[in-house]
Short mmCIF file of C-alpha atoms in Angstrom, two decimals:
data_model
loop_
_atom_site.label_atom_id
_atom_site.label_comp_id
_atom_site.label_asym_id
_atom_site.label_seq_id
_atom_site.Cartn_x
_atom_site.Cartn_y
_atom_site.Cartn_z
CA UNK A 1 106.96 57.42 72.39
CA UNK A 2 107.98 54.79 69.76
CA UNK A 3 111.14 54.05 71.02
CA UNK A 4 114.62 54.89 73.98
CA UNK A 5 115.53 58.25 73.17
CA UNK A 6 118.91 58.06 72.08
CA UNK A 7 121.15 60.81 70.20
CA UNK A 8 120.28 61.28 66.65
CA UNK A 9 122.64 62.59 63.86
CA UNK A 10 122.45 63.35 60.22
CA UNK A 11 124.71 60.81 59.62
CA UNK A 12 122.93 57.60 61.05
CA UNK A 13 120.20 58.93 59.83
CA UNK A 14 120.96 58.44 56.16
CA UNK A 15 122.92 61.76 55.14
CA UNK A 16 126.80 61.21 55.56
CA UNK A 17 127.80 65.26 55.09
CA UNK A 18 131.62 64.17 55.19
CA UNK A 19 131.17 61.57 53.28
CA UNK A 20 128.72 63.62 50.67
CA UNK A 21 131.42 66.01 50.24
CA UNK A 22 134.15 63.54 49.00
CA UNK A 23 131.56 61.58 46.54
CA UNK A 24 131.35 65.41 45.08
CA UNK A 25 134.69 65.93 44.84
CA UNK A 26 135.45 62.56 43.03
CA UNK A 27 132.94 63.28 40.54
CA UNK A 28 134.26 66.85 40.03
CA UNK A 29 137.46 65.23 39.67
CA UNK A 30 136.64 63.65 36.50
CA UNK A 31 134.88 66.02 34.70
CA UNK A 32 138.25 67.85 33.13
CA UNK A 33 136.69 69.23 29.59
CA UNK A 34 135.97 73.00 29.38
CA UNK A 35 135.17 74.68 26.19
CA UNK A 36 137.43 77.04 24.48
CA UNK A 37 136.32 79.99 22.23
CA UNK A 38 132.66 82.14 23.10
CA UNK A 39 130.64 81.05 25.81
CA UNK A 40 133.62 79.23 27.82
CA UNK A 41 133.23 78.62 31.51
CA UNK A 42 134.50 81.14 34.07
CA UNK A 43 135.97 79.63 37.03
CA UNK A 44 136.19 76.92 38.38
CA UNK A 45 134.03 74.67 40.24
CA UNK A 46 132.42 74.60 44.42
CA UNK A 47 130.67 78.07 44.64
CA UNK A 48 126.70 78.28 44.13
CA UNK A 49 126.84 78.66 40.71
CA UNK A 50 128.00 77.80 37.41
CA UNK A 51 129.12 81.06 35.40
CA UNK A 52 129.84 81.01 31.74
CA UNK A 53 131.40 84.34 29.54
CA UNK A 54 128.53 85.95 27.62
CA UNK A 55 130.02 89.17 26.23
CA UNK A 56 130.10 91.85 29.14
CA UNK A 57 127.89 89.32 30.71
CA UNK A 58 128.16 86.03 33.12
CA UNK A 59 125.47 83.43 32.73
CA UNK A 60 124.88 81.33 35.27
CA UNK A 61 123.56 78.21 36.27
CA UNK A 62 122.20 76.16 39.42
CA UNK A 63 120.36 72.87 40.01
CA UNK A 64 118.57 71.81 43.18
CA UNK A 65 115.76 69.51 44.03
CA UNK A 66 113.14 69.21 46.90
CA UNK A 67 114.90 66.05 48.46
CA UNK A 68 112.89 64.12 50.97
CA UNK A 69 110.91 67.26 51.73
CA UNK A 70 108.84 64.88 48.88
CA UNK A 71 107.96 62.27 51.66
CA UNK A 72 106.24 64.62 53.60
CA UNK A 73 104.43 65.93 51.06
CA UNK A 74 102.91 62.38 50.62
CA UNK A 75 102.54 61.70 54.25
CA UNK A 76 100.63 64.88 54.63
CA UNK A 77 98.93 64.76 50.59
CA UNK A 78 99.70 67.97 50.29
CA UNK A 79 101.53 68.56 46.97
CA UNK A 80 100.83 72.34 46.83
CA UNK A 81 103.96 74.26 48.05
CA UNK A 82 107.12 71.83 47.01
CA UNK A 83 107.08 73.60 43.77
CA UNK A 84 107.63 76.56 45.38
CA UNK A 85 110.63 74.94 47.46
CA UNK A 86 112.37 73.87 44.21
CA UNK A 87 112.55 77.00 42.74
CA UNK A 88 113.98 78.64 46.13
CA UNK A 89 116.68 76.44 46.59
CA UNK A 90 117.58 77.31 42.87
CA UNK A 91 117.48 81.22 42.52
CA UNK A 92 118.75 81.69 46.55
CA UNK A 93 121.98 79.93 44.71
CA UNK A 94 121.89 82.49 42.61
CA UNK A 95 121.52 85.47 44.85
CA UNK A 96 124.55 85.02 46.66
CA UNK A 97 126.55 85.60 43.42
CA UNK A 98 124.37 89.05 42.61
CA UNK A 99 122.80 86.82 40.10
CA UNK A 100 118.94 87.57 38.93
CA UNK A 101 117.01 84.30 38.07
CA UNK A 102 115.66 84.59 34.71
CA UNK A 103 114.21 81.30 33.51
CA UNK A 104 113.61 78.04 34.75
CA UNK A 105 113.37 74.27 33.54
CA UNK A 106 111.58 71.65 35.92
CA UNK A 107 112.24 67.80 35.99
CA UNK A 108 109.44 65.50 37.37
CA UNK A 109 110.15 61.71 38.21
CA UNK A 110 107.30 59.09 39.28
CA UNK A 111 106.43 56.19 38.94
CA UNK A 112 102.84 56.76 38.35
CA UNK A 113 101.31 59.96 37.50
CA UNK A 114 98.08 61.91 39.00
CA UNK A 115 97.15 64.67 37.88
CA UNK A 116 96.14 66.01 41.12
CA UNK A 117 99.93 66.17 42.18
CA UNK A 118 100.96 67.45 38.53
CA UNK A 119 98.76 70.09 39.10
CA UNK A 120 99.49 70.86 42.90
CA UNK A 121 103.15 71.26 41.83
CA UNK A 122 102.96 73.24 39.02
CA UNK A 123 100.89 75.77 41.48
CA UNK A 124 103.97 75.68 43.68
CA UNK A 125 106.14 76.12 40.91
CA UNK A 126 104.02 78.99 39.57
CA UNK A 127 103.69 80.57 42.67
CA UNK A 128 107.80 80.57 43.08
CA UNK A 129 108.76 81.85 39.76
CA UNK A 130 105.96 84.84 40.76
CA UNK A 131 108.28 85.52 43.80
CA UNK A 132 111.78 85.29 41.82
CA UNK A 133 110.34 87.52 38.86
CA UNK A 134 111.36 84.52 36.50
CA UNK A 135 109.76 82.28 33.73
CA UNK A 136 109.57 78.79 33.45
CA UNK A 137 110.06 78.06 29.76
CA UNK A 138 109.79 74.22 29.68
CA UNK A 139 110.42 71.13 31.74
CA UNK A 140 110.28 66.95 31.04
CA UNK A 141 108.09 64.74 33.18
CA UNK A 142 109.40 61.06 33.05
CA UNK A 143 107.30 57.87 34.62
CA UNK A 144 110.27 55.61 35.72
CA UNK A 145 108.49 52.84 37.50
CA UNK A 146 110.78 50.55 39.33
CA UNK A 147 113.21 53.02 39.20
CA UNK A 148 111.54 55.96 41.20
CA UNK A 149 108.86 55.31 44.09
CA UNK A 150 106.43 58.13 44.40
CA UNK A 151 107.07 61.41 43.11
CA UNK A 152 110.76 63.71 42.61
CA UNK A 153 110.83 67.12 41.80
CA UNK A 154 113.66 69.15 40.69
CA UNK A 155 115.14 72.13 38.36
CA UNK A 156 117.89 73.97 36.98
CA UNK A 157 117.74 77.99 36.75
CA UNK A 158 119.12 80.42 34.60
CA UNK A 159 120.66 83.48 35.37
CA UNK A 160 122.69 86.88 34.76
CA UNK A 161 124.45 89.38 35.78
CA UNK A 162 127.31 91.94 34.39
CA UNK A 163 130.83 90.36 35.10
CA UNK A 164 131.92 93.34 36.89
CA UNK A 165 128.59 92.93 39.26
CA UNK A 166 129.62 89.16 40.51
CA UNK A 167 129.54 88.60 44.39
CA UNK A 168 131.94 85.75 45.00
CA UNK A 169 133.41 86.54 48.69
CA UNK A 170 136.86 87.38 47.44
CA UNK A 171 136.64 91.12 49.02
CA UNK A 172 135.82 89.96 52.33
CA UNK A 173 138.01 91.24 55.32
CA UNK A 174 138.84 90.25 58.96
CA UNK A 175 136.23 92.96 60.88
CA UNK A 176 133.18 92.42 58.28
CA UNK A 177 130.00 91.78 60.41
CA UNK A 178 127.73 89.12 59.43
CA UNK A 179 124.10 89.53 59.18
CA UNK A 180 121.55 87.11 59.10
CA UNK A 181 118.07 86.75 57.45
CA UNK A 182 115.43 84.56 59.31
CA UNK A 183 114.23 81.50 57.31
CA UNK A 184 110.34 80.64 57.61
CA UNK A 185 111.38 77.02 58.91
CA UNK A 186 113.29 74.16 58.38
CA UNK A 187 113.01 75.04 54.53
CA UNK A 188 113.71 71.65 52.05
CA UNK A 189 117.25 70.22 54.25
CA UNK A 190 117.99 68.28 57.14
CA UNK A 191 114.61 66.65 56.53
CA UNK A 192 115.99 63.13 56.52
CA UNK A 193 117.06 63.72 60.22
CA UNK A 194 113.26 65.60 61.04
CA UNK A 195 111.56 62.66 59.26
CA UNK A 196 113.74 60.37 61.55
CA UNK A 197 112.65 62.00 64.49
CA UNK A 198 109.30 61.92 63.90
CA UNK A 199 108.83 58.47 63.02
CA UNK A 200 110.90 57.44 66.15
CA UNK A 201 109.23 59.68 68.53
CA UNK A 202 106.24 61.35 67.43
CA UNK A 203 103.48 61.59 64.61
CA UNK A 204 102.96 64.01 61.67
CA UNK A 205 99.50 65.03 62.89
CA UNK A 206 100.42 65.93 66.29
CA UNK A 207 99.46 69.13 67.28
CA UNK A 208 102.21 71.01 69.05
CA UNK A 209 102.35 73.80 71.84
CA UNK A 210 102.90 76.73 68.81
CA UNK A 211 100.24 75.55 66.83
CA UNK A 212 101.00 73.31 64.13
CA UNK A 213 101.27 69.68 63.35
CA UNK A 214 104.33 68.26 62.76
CA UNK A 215 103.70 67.41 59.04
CA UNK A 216 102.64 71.18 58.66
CA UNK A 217 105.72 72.86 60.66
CA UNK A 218 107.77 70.68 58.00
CA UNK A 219 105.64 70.72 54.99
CA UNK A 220 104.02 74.12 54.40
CA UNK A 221 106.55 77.00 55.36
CA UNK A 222 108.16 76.44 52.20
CA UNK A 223 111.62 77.66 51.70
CA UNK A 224 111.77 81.61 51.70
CA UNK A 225 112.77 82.99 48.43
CA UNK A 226 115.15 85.91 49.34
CA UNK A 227 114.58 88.21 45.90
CA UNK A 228 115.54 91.51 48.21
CA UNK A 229 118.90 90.71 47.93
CA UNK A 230 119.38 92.71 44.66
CA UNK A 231 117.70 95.53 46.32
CA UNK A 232 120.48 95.32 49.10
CA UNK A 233 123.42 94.68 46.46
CA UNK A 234 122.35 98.04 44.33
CA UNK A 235 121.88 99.88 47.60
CA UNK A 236 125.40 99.76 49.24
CA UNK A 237 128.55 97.56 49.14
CA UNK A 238 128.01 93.50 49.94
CA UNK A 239 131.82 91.38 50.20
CA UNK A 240 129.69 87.70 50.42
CA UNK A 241 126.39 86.18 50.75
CA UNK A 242 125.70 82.70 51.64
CA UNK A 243 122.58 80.62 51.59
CA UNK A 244 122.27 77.93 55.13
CA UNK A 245 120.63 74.92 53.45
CA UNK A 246 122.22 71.21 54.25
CA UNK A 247 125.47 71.43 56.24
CA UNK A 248 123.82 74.22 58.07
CA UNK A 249 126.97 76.99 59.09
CA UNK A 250 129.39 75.20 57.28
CA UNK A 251 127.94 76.21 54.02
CA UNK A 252 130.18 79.58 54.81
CA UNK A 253 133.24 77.46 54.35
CA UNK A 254 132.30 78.34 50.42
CA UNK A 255 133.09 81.67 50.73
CA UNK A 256 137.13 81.57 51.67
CA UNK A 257 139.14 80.49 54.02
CA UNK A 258 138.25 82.84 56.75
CA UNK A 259 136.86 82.75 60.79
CA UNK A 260 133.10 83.07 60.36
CA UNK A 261 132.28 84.09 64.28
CA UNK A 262 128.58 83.52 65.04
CA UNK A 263 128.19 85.27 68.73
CA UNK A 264 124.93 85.93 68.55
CA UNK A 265 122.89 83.78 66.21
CA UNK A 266 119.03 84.04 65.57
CA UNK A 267 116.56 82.14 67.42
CA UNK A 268 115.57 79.40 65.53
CA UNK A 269 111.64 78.78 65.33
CA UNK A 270 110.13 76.05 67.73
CA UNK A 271 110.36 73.15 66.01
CA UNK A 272 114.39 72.69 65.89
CA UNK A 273 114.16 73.03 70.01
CA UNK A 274 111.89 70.16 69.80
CA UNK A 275 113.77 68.56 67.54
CA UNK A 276 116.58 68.89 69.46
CA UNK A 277 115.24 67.51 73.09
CA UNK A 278 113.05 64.79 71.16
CA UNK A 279 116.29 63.30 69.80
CA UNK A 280 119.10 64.67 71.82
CA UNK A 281 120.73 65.52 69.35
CA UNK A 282 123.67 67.98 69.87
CA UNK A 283 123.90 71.74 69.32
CA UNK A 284 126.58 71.19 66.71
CA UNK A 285 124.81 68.52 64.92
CA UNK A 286 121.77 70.66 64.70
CA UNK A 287 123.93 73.90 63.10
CA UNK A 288 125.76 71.47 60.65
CA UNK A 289 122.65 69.82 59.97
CA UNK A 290 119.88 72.40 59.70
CA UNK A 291 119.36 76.14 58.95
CA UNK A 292 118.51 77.10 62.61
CA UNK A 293 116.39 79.76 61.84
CA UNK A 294 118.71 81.67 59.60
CA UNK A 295 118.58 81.23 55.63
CA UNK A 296 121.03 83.69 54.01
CA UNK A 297 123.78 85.58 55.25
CA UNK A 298 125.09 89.06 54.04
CA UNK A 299 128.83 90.09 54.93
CA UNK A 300 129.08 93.30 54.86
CA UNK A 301 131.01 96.36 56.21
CA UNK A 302 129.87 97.96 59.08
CA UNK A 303 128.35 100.90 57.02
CA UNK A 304 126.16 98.73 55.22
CA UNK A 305 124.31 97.06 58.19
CA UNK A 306 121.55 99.61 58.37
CA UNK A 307 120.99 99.46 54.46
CA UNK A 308 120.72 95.59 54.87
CA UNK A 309 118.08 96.19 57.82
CA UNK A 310 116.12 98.52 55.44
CA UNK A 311 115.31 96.05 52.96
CA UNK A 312 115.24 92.96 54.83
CA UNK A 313 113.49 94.39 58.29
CA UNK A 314 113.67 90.90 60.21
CA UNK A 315 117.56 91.17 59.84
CA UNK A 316 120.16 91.62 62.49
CA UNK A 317 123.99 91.26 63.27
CA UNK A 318 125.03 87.72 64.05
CA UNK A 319 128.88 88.07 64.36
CA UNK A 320 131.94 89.00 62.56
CA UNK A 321 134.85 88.17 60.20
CA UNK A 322 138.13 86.74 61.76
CA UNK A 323 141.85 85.76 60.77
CA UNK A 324 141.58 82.24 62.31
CA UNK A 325 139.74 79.58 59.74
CA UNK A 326 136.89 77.56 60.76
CA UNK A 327 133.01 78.01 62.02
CA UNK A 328 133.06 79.33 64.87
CA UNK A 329 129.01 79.01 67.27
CA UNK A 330 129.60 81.14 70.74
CA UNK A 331 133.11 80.05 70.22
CA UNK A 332 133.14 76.31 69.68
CA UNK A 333 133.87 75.30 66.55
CA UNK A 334 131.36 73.90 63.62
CA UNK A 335 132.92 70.65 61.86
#
């Protein structure tokens, strides 16, 4: 041990969610200019995606990065799979609209290049756009030293969709059930709290009871890339989607003002019950914090469960829609 267990949240460790949420809104707040006349904006801002009118058509637009996923990378010199993280958390923003990724632009930041890590990530990256069916058509590198230590990646996507096709969560009724995809891991959030954990209690090349070292439970799963979901949205009737990255189950907040009851969540993959004991940190801080096993949610009616189940096998129920607002985990709320 390197230190007293005490009880860890995001928060102390470096990632305010509350706090996150109002900086966003008080930059939203400013940014008051929409364009008028072809092209113009639809909607307004806070879903997963941008959309903008193009003929029968909706564009849209998302932008994500790999966070501090990038200091384990170093830790572990293993550049190979972030790419592949960056373009998930990009196109699974897209997929909960109905949106299919078509192209993507990439934005690397260092402060000293190496062309080993250039290339490792532009495998990753390669290897993602593979799984999304989408190009990348360009990209900047910038070396910002003193600005940026070590390495940054990040990307904006493009996608589309017929307007009439758009998932947003405004036909979703008390009674829906919600269904939940397994992620392969902690995926690319919550990895300021993990990388807190380990440091204070632990080591990245400790070999744990499931197999893994740390550094590889957290490093190489990368984020799942959940391209099935336009199988499932052709195949039978979808009211929302969601995708669980930072603010774990409060990310289904975005979809409406509604009771999202999780009775019977997945079981979340060994590290997050280490993670959990290690730091005692508490069961609500870990579903606000982290994906807990489950990436993407479908809402669906109760015909379109086994349709779901088809295409995504490792699926299951996880709860239901209610009249009474909030997160709800085995009946205590998610804050």
């Amino acid at each position: 041990m390197k230190g007293l267990i005490r009880k860890h949240t995001y928060s102390e460790a470096g990632v305010d969610i509350g706090l996150e949420a109002t900086a966003v809104k008080a930059l939203v707040s400013t940014m008051t200019f929409r364009r008028e006349g072809d092209c113009a904006p639809a909607g307004g801002s806070g879903h997963f995606a941008g959309l903008i009118e193009f003929g029968d058509y909706y564009l849209a637009m998302a932008v994500d990065g790999v966070g501090t996923k990038m200091l384990v990378a170093d830790v572990m010199e293993d550049w190979s799979t972030i790419g592949i993280d960056c373009i998930a958390m990009n196109v699974n923003d897209l997929y909960v609209m109905n949106i299919e990724p078509v192209a993507f632009v990439d934005y690397v930041a260092t402060d000293k290049l190496s062309i080993t890590k250039m290339e490792q990530v532009g495998m990753g990256l390669n290897e993602g756009a593979r799984q999304a069916n989408m190009t990348i058509i360009g990209g900047e590198t910038a070396t910002l030293k003193g600005m940026v230590t070590g390495l940054d990646v990040a990307g904006t996507c493009l996608g589309i969709q017929k307007q009439d096709a758009i998932i947003t969560g405004e036909t979703i009724t008390a009674g829906d059930v919600i269904v939940g995809v397994p992620s392969s891991g902690i995926h690319s959030n919550g990895l300021t709290l993990a990388r807190e954990l380990v440091d204070s209690y632990a080591r990245y090349d400790q070999e744990m009871p499931w197999g893994t070292t740390l550094g590889e439970e957290l490093l190489t799963p990368p984020t799942r890339i959940y391209a099935g979901v336009l199988d499932v949205t052709a195949a039978c009737d979808v009211h929302g989607m969601c995708h669980i990255t930072g603010g774990g189950l409060l990310n289904l907040k975005r979809l409406g003002d509604w009771g999202y009851e999780i009775t019977d969540p997945l079981i979340p993959q060994p590290i997050y019950p280490w993670m959990q004991s290690m730091g005692d940190v508490e069961e609500a801080e870990m579903y606000r914090t982290f994906n807990m096993g489950m990436g993407y949610v479908f809402i669906v009616p109760e015909e379109s469960v086994p349709v779901v189940q088809k295409i995504f096998t490792d699926a299951r129920p996880v709860g239901r829609i209610t009249d009474a607002p909030g997160v709800f985990l085995r009946g205590e709320p998610i804050e």
